CSV table of C-alpha atoms in Angstrom, one decimal:
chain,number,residue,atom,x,y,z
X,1427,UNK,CA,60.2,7.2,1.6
X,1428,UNK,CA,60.4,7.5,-1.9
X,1429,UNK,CA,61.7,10.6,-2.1
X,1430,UNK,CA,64.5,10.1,0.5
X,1431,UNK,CA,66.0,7.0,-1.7
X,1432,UNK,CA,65.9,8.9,-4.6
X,1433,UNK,CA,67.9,12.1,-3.0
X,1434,UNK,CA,70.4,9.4,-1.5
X,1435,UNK,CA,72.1,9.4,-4.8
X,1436,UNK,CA,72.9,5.7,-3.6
X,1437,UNK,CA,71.5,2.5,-2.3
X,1438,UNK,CA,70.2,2.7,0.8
X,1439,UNK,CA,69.4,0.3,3.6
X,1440,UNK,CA,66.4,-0.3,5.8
X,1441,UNK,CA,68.3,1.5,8.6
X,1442,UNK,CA,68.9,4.8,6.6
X,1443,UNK,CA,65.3,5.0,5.5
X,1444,UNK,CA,64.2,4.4,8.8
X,1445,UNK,CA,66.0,6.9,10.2
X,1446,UNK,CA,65.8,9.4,7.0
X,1447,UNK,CA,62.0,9.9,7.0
X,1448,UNK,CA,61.7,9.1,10.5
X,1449,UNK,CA,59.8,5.9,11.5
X,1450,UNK,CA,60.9,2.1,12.8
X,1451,UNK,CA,62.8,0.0,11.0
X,1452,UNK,CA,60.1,-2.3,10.4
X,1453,UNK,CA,57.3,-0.1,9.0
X,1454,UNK,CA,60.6,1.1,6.8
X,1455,UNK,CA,60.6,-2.1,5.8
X,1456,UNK,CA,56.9,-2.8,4.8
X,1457,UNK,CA,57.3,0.5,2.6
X,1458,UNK,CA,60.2,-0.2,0.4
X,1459,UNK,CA,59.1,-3.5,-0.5
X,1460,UNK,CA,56.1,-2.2,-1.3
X,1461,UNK,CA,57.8,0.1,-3.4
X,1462,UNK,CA,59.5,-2.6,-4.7
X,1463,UNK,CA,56.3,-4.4,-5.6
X,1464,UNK,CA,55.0,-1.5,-7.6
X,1465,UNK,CA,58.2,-1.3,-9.4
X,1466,UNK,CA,59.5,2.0,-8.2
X,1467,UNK,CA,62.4,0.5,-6.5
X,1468,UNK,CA,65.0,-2.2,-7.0
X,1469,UNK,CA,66.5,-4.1,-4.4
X,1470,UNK,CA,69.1,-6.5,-3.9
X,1471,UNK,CA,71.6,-7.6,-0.8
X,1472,UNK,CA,75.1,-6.3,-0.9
X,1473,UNK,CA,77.0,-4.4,1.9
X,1474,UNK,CA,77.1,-0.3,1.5
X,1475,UNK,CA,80.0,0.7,-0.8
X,1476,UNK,CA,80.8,-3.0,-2.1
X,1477,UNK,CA,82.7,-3.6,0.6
X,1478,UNK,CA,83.3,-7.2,2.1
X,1479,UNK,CA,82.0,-7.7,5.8
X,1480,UNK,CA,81.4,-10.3,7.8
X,1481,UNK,CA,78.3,-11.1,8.4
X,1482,UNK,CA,74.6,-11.2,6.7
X,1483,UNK,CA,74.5,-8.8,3.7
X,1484,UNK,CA,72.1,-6.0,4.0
X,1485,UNK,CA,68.8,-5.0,1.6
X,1486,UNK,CA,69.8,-1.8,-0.5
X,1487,UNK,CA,67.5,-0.1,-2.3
X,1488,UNK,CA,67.2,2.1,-5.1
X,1489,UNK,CA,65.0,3.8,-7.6
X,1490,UNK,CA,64.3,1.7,-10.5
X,1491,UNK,CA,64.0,4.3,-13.0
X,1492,UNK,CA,60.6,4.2,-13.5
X,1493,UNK,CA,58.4,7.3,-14.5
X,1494,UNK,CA,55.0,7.4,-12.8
X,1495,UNK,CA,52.4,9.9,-13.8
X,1496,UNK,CA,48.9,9.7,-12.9
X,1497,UNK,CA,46.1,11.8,-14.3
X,1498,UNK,CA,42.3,11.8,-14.0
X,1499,UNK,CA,40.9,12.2,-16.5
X,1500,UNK,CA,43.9,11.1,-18.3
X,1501,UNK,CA,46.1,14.4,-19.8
X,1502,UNK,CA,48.5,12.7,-22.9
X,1503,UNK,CA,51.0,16.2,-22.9
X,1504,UNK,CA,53.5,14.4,-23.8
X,1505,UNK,CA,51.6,12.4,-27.2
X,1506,UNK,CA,50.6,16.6,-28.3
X,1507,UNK,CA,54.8,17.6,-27.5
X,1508,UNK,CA,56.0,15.1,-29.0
X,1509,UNK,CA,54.0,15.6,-32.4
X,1510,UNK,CA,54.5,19.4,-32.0
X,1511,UNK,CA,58.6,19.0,-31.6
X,1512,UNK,CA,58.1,16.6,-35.0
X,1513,UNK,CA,56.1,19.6,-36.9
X,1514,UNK,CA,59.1,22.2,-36.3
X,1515,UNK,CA,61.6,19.6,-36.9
X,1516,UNK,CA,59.9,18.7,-40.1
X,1517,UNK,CA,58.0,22.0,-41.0
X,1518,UNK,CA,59.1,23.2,-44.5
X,1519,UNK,CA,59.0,27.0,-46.3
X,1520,UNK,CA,56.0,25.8,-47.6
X,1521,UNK,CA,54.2,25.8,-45.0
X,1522,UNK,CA,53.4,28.0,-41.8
X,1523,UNK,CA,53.5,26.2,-37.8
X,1524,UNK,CA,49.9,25.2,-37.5
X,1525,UNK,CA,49.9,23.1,-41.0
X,1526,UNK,CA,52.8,21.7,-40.2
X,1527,UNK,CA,51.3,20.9,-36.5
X,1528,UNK,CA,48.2,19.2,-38.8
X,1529,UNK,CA,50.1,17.6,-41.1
X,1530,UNK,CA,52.3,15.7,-38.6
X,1531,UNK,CA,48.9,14.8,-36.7
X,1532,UNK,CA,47.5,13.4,-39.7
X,1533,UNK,CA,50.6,10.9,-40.8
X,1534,UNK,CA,51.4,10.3,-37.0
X,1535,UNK,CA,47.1,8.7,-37.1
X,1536,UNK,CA,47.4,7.2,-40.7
X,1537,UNK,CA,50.7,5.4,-38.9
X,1538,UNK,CA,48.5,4.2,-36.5
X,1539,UNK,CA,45.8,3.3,-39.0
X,1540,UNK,CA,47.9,1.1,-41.4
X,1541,UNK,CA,49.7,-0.4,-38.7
X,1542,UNK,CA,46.4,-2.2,-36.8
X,1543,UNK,CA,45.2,-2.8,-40.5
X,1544,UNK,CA,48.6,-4.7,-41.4
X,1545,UNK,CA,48.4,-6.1,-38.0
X,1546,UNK,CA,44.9,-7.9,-37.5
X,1547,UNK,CA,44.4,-7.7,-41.4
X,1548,UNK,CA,40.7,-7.3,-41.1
X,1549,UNK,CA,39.8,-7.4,-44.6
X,1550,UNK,CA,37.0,-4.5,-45.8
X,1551,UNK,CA,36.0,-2.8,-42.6
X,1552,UNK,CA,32.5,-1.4,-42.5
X,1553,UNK,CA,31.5,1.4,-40.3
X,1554,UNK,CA,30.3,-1.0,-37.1
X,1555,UNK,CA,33.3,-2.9,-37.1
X,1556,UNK,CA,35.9,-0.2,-37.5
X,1557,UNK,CA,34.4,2.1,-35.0
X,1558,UNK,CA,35.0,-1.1,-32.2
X,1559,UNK,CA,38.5,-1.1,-33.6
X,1560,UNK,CA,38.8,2.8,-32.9
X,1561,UNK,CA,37.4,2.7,-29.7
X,1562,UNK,CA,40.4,0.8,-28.5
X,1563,UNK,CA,42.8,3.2,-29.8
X,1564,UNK,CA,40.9,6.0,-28.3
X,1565,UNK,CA,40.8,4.0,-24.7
X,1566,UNK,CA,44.8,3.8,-25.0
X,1567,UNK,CA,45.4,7.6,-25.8
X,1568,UNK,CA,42.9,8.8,-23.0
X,1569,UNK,CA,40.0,10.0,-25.3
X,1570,UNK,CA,37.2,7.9,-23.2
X,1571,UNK,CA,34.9,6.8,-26.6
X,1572,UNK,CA,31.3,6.7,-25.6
X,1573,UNK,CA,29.4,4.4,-27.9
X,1574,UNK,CA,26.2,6.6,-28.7
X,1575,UNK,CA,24.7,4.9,-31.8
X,1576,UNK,CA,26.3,1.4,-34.1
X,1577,UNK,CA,28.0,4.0,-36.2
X,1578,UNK,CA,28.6,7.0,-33.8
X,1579,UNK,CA,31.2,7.9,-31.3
X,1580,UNK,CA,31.8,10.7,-28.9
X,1581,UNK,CA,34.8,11.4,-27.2
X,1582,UNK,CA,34.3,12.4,-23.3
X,1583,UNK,CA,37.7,13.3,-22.7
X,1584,UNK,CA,39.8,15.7,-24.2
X,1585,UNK,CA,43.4,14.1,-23.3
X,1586,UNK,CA,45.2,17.6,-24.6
X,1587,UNK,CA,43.5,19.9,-21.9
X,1588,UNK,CA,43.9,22.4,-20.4
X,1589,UNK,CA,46.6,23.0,-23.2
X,1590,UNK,CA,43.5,22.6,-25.5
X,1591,UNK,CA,42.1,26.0,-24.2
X,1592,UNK,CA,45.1,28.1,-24.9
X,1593,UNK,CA,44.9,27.4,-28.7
X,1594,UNK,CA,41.5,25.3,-29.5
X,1595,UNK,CA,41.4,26.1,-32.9
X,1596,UNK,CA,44.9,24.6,-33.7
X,1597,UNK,CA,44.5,21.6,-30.7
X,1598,UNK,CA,41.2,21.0,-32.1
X,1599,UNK,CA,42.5,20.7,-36.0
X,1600,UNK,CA,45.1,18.6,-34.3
X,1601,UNK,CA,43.0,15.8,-33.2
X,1602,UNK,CA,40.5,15.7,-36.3
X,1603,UNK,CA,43.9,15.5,-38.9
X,1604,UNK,CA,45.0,12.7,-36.2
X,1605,UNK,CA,41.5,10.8,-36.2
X,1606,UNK,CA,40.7,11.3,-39.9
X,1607,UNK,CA,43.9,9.9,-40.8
X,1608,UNK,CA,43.7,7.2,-38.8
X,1609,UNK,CA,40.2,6.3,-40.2
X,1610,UNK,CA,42.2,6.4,-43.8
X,1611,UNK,CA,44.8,4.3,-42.7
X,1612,UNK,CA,42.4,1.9,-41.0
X,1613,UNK,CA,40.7,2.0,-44.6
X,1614,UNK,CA,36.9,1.5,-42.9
X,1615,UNK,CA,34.4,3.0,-44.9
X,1616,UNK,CA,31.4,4.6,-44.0
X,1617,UNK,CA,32.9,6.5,-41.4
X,1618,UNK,CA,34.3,9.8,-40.5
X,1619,UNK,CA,35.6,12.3,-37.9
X,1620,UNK,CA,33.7,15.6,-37.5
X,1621,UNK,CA,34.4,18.3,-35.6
X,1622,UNK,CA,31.5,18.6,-33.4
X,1623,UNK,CA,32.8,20.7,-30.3
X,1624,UNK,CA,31.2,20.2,-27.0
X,1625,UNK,CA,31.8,22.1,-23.3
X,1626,UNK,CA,34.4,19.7,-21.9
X,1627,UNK,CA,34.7,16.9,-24.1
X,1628,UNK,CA,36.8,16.4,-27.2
X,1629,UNK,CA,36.1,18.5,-30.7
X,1630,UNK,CA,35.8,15.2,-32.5
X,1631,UNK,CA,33.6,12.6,-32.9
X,1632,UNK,CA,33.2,9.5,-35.2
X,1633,UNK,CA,30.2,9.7,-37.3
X,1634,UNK,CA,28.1,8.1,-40.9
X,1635,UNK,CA,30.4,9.0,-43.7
X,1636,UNK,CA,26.7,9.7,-45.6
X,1637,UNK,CA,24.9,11.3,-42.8
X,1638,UNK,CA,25.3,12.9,-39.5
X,1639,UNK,CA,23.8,10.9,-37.0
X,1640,UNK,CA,20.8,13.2,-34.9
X,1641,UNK,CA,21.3,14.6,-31.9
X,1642,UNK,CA,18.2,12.7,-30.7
X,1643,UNK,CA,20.2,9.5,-30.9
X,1644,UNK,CA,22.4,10.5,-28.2
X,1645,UNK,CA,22.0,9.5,-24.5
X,1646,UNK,CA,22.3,11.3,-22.0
């Protein structure tokens, strides 16, 4: 149903979906309000074409515009593209693809960093308390932070695979530049990102700024 309103090129009525996929006018019906409800389609009452007729004004429908993508686990291709396209458009002589790649992963974090500091003004963040703040972040770009000790995180998900596995060594330099520098621009202490690559979960994870914490303190 959705497909056939989007090919239309047009608004469409309950009569032409109907009839386009191939089902009653009322179970057309149901549908594209349900569409509606989700916020894939847009609807209002207007004859076809603008054109003034006597009589009740149909329901067109339309697509709204909106971009759905769903993903599980949750793949962010578009977060690596976007800070890949801003390494070549930003890349100097000075430096080759992949350090400009880092680089850009590294601000585009310390970006993020300063902006929840300046934000929620925290004051001096310790370890504990920063790695809660992180979590969130982590939750939001698809990571899937799993809290294994007060002052240790691993991360379940890599969001950049299967990407990832064409080029781990540059993906996986990546995503400690863009942790590491968010941990600066959060400014919490006691804390850092290690890589610590594991089959099928992220190369990163948040440890002790003094110590690594021991295997033995992770559950299963």
């Amino acid at each position: 149903m959705y497909v056939f309103v989007r090919r239309a090129g047009r608004p469409v009525t309950r009569d032409e979906a109907a009839a386009g996929v191939g089902i009653s006018r009322k179970l057309a019906a149901f549908h594209l309000d349900k569409l509606v409800d989700a916020g894939l389609l847009r609807a209002h009452y207007e004859h076809p074409g603008g054109l003034r007729k006597v009589g009740r004004q149909p329901k067109l429908y339309e697509p709204s515009g909106v971009t759905v993508q769903v993903s599980i686990p949750e793949r962010r291709h578009d977060f690596l593209a976007d800070l890949l396209m801003e390494a070549v458009q930003t890349g100097t002589r000075d430096e080759d693809g992949r350090q400009a790649a880092v680089r850009v992963a590294r601000e585009r974090g310390h970006g993020l960093g300063t902006a929840e500091r300046e934000a929620t003004r925290p004051g001096r963040l310790g370890a504990e308390r920063g790695l809660t703040i992180c979590e969130h972040m982590l939750e939001r770009y698809g990571f899937e932070p799993a809290r294994l000790a007060p002052t240790r995180l691993r991360l379940r998900n890599c969001p950049f695979h299967p990407l990832a596995a064409r080029s781990p060594d540059l993906v996986c330099a990546m995503n400690h530049a863009f942790l590491g520098g968010y941990l600066d621009g959060l400014r919490v202490t006691g804390l850092r990102a290690d890589l610590d690559p594991r089959p099928g979960e992220c190369c990163v994870a948040l440890s002790p700024a003094d110590t690594r914490a021991e295997a033995a303190d992770e559950s299963p």
